[in-house]
GROMACS .gro file of C-alpha atoms in nm:
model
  120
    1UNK     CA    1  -1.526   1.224   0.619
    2UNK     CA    2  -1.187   1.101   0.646
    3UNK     CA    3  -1.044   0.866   0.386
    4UNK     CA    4  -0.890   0.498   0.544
    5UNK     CA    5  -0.607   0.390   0.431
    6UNK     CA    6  -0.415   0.072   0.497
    7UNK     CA    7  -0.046   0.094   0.512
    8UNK     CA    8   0.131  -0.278   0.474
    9UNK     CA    9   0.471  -0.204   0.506
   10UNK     CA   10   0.719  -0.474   0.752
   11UNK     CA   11   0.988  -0.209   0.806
   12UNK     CA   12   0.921   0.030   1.132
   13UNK     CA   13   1.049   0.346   0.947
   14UNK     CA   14   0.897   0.344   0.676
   15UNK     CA   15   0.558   0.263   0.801
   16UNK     CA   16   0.586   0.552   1.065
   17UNK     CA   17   0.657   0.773   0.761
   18UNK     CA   18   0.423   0.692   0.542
   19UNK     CA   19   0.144   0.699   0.871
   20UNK     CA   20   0.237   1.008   0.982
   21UNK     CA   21   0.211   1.222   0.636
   22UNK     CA   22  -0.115   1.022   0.578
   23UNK     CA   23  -0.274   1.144   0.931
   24UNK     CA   24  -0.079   1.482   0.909
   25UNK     CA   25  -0.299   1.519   0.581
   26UNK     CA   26  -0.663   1.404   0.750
   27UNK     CA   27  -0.601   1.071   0.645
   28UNK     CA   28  -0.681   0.765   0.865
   29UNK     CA   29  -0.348   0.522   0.859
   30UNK     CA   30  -0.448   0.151   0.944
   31UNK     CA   31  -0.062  -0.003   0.983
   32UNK     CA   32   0.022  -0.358   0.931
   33UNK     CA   33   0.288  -0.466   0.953
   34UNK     CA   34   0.261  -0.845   0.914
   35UNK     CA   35   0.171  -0.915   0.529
   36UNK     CA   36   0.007  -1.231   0.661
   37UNK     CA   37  -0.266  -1.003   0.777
   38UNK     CA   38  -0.308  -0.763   0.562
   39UNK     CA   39  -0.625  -0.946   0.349
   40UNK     CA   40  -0.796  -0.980   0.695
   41UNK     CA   41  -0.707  -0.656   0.819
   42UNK     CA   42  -0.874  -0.505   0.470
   43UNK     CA   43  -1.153  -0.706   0.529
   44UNK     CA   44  -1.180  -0.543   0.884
   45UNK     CA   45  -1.144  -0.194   0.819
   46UNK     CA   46  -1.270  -0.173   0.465
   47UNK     CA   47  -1.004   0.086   0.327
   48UNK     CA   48  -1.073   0.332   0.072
   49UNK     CA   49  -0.613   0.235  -0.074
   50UNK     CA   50  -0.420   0.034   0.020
   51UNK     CA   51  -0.048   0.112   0.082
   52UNK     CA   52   0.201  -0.175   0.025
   53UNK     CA   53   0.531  -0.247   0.001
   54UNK     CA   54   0.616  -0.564  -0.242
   55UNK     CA   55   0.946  -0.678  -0.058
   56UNK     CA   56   0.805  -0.821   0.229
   57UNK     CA   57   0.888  -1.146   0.447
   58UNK     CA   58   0.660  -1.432   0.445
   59UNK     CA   59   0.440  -1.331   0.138
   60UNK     CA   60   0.486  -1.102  -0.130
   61UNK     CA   61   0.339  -0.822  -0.230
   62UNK     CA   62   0.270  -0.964  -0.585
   63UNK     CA   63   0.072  -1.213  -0.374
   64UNK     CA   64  -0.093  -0.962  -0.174
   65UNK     CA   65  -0.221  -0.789  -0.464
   66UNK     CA   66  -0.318  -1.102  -0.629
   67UNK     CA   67  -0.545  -1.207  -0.301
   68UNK     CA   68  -0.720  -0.876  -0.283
   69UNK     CA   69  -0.799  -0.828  -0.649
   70UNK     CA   70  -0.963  -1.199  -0.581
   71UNK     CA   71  -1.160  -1.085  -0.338
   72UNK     CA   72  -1.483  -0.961  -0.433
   73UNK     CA   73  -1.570  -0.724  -0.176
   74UNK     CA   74  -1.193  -0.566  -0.210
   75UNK     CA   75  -1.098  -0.593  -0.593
   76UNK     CA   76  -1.236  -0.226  -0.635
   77UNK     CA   77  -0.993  -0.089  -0.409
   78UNK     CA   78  -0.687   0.046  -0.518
   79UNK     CA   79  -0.352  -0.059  -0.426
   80UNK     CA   80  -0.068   0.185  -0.470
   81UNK     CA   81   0.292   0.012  -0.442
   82UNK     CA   82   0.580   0.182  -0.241
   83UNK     CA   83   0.882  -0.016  -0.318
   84UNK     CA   84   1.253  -0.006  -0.332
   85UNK     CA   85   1.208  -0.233  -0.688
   86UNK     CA   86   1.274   0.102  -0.914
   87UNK     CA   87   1.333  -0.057  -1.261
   88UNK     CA   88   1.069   0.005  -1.537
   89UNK     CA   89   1.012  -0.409  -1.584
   90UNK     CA   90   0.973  -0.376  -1.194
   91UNK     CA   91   0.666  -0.127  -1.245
   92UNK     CA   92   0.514  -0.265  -1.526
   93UNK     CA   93   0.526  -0.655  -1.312
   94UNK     CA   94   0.400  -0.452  -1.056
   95UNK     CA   95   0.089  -0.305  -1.230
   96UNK     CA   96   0.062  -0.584  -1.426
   97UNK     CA   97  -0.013  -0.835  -1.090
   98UNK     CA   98  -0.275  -0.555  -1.003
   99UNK     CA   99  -0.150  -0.252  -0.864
  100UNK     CA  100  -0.286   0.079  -0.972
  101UNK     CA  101   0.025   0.305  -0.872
  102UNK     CA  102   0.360   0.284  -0.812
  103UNK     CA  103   0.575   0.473  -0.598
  104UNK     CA  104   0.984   0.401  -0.546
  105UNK     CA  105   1.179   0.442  -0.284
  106UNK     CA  106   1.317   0.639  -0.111
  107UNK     CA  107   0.995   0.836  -0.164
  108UNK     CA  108   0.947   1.160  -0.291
  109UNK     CA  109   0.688   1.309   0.002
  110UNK     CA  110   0.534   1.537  -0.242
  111UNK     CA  111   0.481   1.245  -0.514
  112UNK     CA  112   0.383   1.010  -0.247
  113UNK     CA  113   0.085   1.233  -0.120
  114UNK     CA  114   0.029   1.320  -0.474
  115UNK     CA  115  -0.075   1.019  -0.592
  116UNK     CA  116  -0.265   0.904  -0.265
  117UNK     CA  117  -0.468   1.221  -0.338
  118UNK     CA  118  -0.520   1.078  -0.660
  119UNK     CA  119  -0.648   0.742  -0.542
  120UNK     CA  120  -0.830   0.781  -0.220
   0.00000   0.00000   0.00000
């Protein structure tokens, strides 16, 4: 059975991208683009990662990660974060507010599917 994934990620690009290698390797891609719905949207679809950028308008994805991992029936998914924030005190904030990968941008395809593979 395919694996869900949930791909939160406000720039068009970049979440057409990152859907289209998911489904092109048997993944399911659930886009949002909105961060504002992305705990809802989990909630919905009950994903086996979630995708995220942390640079996004109206809520961060520090805050994201931070709502999920409070959520008990979505703490024990894993959140991998694709974002442009490529410092090493970037990652380790990153992990640090929850996330269990980290992926910078501009992506590296073959890392990117990597570490889904890895997760999900």
């Amino acid at each position: 059975m395919a694996k869900k994934v949930l791909v939160v990620e406000d720039n068009e690009l970049n979440l057409k991208l990152f859907c289209d290698l998911l489904r092109a390797h048997d993944y399911i891609a659930e886009p949002v683009r909105d961060g504002r719905e992305a705990v809802a949207r989990a909630r919905e679809v009950m994903p086996d990662l979630v995708v995220m950028d942390i640079q996004l308008p109206h809520v961060t994805g520090y805050e994201l990660i931070q709502r999920m991992k409070a959520d008990s029936r979505l703490r024990s998914i894993p959140i991998m974060a694709v974002t442009a924030y490529a410092g090493r005190d970037d990652e380790d904030r990153i992990r640090a507010a929850g996330a269990t990968a980290y992926v910078s941008k501009p992506i590296s395809v073959m890392r990117f599917m990597d570490e889904i593979r890895a997760l999900a």
